[in-house]
Tab-separated table of C-alpha atoms in Angstrom:
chain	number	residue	atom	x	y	z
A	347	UNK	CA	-5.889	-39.653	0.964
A	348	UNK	CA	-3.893	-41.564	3.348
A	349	UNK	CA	-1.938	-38.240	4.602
A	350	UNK	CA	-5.386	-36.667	5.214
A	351	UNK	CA	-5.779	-39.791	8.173
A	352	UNK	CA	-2.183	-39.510	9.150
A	353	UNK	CA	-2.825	-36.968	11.586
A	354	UNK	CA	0.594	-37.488	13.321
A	355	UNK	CA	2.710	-36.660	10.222
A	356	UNK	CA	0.524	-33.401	9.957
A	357	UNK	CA	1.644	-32.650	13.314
A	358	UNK	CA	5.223	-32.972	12.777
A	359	UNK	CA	4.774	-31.377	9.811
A	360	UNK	CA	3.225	-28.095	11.499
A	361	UNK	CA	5.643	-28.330	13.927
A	362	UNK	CA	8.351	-28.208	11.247
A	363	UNK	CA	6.731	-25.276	9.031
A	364	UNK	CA	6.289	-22.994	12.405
A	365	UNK	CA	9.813	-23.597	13.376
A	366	UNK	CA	10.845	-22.583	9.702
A	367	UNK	CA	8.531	-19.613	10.336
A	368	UNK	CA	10.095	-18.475	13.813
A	369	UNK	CA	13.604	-19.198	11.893
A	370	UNK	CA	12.660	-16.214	8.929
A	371	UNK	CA	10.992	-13.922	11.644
A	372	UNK	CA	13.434	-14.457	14.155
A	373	UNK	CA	16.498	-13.997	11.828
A	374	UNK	CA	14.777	-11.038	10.102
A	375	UNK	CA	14.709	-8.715	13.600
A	376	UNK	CA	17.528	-10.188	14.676
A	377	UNK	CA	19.323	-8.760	11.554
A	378	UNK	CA	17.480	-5.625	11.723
A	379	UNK	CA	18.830	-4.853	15.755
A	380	UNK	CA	21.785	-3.222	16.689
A	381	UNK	CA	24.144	-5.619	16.628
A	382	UNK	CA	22.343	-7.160	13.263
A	383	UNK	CA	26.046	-6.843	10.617
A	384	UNK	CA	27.505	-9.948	12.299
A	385	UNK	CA	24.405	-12.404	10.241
A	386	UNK	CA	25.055	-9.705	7.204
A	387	UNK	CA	26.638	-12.961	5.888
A	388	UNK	CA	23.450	-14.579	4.904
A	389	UNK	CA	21.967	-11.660	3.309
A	390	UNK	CA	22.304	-13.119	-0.471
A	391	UNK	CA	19.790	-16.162	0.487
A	392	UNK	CA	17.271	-13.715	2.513
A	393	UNK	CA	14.746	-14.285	-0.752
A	394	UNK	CA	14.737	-17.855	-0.803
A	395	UNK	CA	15.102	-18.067	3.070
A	396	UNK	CA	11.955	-15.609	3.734
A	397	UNK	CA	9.607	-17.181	0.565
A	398	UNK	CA	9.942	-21.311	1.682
A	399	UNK	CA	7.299	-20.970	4.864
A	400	UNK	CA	5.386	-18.985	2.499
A	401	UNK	CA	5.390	-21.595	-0.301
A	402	UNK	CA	5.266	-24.458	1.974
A	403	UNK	CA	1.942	-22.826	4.141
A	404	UNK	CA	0.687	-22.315	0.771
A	405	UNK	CA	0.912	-26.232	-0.777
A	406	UNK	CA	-0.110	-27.418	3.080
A	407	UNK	CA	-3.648	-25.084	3.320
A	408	UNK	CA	-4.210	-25.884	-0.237
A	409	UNK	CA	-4.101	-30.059	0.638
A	410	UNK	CA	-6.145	-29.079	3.877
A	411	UNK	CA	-8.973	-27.781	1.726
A	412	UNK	CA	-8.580	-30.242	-1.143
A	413	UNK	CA	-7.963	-33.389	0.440
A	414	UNK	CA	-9.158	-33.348	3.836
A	415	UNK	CA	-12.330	-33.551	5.560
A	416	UNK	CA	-10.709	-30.602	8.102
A	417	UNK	CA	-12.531	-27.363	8.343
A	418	UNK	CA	-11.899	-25.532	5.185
A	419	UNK	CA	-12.954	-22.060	6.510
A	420	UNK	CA	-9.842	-22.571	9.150
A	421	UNK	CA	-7.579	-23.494	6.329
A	422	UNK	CA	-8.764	-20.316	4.057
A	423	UNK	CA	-8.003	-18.265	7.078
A	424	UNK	CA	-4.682	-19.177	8.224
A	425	UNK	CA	-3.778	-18.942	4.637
A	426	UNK	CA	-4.499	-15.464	4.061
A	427	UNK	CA	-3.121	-14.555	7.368
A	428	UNK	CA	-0.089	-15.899	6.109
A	429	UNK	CA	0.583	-14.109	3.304
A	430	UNK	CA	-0.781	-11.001	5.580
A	431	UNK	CA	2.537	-11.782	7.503
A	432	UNK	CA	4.637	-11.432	4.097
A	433	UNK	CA	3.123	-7.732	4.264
A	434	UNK	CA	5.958	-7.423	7.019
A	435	UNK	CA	8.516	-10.518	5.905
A	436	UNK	CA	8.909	-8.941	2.494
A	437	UNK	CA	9.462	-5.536	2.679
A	438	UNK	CA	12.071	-6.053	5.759
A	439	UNK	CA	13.378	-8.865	2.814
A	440	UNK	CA	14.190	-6.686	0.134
A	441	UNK	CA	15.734	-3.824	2.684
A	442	UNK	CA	17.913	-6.630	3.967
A	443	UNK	CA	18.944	-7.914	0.236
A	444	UNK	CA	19.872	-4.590	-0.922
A	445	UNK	CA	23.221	-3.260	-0.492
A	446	UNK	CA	23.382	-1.214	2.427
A	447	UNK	CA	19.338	-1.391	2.353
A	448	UNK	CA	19.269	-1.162	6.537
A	449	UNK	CA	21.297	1.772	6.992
A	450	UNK	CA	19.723	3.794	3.889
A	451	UNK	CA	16.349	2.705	5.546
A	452	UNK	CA	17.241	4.178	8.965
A	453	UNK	CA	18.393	7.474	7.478
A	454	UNK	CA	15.362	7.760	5.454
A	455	UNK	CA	13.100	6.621	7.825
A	456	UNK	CA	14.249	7.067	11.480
A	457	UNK	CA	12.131	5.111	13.582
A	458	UNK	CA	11.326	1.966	11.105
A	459	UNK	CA	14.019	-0.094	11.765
A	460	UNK	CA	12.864	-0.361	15.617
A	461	UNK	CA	8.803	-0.580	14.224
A	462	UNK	CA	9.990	-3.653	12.053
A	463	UNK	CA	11.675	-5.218	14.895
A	464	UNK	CA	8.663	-4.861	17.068
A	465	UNK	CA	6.380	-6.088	14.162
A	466	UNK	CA	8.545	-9.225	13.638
A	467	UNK	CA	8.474	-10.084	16.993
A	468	UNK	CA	4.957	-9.740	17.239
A	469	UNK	CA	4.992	-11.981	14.412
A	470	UNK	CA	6.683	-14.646	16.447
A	471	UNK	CA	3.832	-14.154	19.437
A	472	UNK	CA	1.198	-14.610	17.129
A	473	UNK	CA	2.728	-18.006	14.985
A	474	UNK	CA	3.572	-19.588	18.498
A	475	UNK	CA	0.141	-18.853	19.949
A	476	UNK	CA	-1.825	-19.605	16.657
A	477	UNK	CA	0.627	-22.906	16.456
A	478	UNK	CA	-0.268	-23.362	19.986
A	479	UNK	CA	-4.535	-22.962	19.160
A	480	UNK	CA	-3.803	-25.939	16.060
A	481	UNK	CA	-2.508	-28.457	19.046
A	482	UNK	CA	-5.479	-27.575	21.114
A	483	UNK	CA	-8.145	-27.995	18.342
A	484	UNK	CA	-6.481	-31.312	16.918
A	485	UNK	CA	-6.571	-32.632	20.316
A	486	UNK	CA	-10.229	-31.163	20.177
A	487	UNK	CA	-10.066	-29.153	23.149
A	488	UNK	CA	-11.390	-26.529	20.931
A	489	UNK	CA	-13.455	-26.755	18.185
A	490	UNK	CA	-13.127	-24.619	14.656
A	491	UNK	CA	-14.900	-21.610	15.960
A	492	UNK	CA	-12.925	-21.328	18.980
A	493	UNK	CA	-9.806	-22.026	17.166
A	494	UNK	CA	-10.486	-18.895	14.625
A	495	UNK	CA	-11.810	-16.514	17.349
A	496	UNK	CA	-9.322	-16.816	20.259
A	497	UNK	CA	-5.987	-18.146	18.100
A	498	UNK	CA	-6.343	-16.632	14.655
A	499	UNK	CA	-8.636	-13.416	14.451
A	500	UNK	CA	-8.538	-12.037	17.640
A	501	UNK	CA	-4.793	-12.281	18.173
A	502	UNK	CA	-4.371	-10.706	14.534
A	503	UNK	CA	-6.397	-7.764	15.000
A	504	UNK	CA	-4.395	-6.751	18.607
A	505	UNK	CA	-1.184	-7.425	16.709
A	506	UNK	CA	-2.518	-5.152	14.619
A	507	UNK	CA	-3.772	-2.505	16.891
A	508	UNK	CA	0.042	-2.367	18.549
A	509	UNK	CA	1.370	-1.854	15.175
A	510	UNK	CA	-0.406	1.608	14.378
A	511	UNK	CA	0.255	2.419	17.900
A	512	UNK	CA	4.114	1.866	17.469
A	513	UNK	CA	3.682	3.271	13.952
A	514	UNK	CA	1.818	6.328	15.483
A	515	UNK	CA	4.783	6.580	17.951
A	516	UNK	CA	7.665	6.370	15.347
A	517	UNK	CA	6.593	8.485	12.724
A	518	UNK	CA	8.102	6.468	9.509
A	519	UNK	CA	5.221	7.047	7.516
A	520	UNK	CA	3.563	10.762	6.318
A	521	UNK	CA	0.273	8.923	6.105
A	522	UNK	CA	-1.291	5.803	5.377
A	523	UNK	CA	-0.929	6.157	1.738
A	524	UNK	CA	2.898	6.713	2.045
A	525	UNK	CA	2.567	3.046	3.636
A	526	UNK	CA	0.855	1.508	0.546
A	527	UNK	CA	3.437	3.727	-1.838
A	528	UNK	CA	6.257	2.781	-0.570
A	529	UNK	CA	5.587	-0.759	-0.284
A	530	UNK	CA	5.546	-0.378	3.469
A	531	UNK	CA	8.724	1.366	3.519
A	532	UNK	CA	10.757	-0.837	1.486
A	533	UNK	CA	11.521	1.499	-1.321
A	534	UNK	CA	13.864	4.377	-0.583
């Protein structure tokens, strides 16, 4: 396919799906923080707002491993990290959409509010480095192995590792199952 050669649009197109990324994450512990009421204004379009990188990743890895001759393993990886990220993106979604979600979240669960902040911006490290490990391996500094190790997996599994350890220090959570039943603290 003549987008699968076109390796310029693909990089202005990655460029443009990380920057709608950053945008979601960004917004999303921006509107969680202290000072988060004044972008309260845009809470009716959170949904559609947090789901478009999600959908657009989605269509993009699926192309990759269809239509290109680019390593499909990569492709298969970054797209279940991505929807690993909506683990975060959605919960912190529907707590933002509902009606005075953020403040019955703090009561309920002191100490997630600042946990989901921390998690989102974590978020942001890890699309900018991962975004940053694509430009190296399409200029072939790196090759596919590299890429996965030192950009996708290893990054993932520290950001991780700091989010039980803030989780440990917060408390929001009885135990791991309360995670899981609660749809990572999402329902009140």
């Amino acid at each position: 396919l003549p987008l699968g050669r076109a390796r310029g649009w693909r990089k202005t197109e990655l460029s443009a799906r990380s920057a709608l990324f950053q945008v979601v994450l960004t917004w999303q512990a921006l509107r969680l923080g202290p000072s988060g009421e004044s972008l309260a204004w845009f809470d009716d379009h959170i949904w559609q707002l947090s789901l478009a990188p999600f959908v657009w990743q989605t269509i993009t890895s699926v192309y990759i491993i269809l239509a290109t001759k680019d390593d499909r393993r990569s492709a298969a990886v970054i797209l279940i990290a991505t929807w690993l990220f909506g683990a975060q993106v959605f919960p912190a979604a529907a707590v933002i959409a509902a009606p005075g979600g953020i403040a019955a979240l703090a009561a309920a669960r002191p100490g997630l509010v600042s946990v989901w902040c921390h998690s989102l911006v974590g978020l942001v490290w890890l699309l900018n480095w991962s975004t940053f490990g694509a430009s190296l391996r399409a200029r072939k500094v790196i090759d596919d192995d590299g890429y996965r190790s030192l950009f996708l997996l290893r990054p993932s599994a520290a950001w991780l590792v700091i989010f039980a350890m803030d989780t440990a220090a917060f408390h929001p959570f009885t135990s791991v199952w309360d995670y899981f039943v609660t749809a990572a603290g999402s329902r009140l």
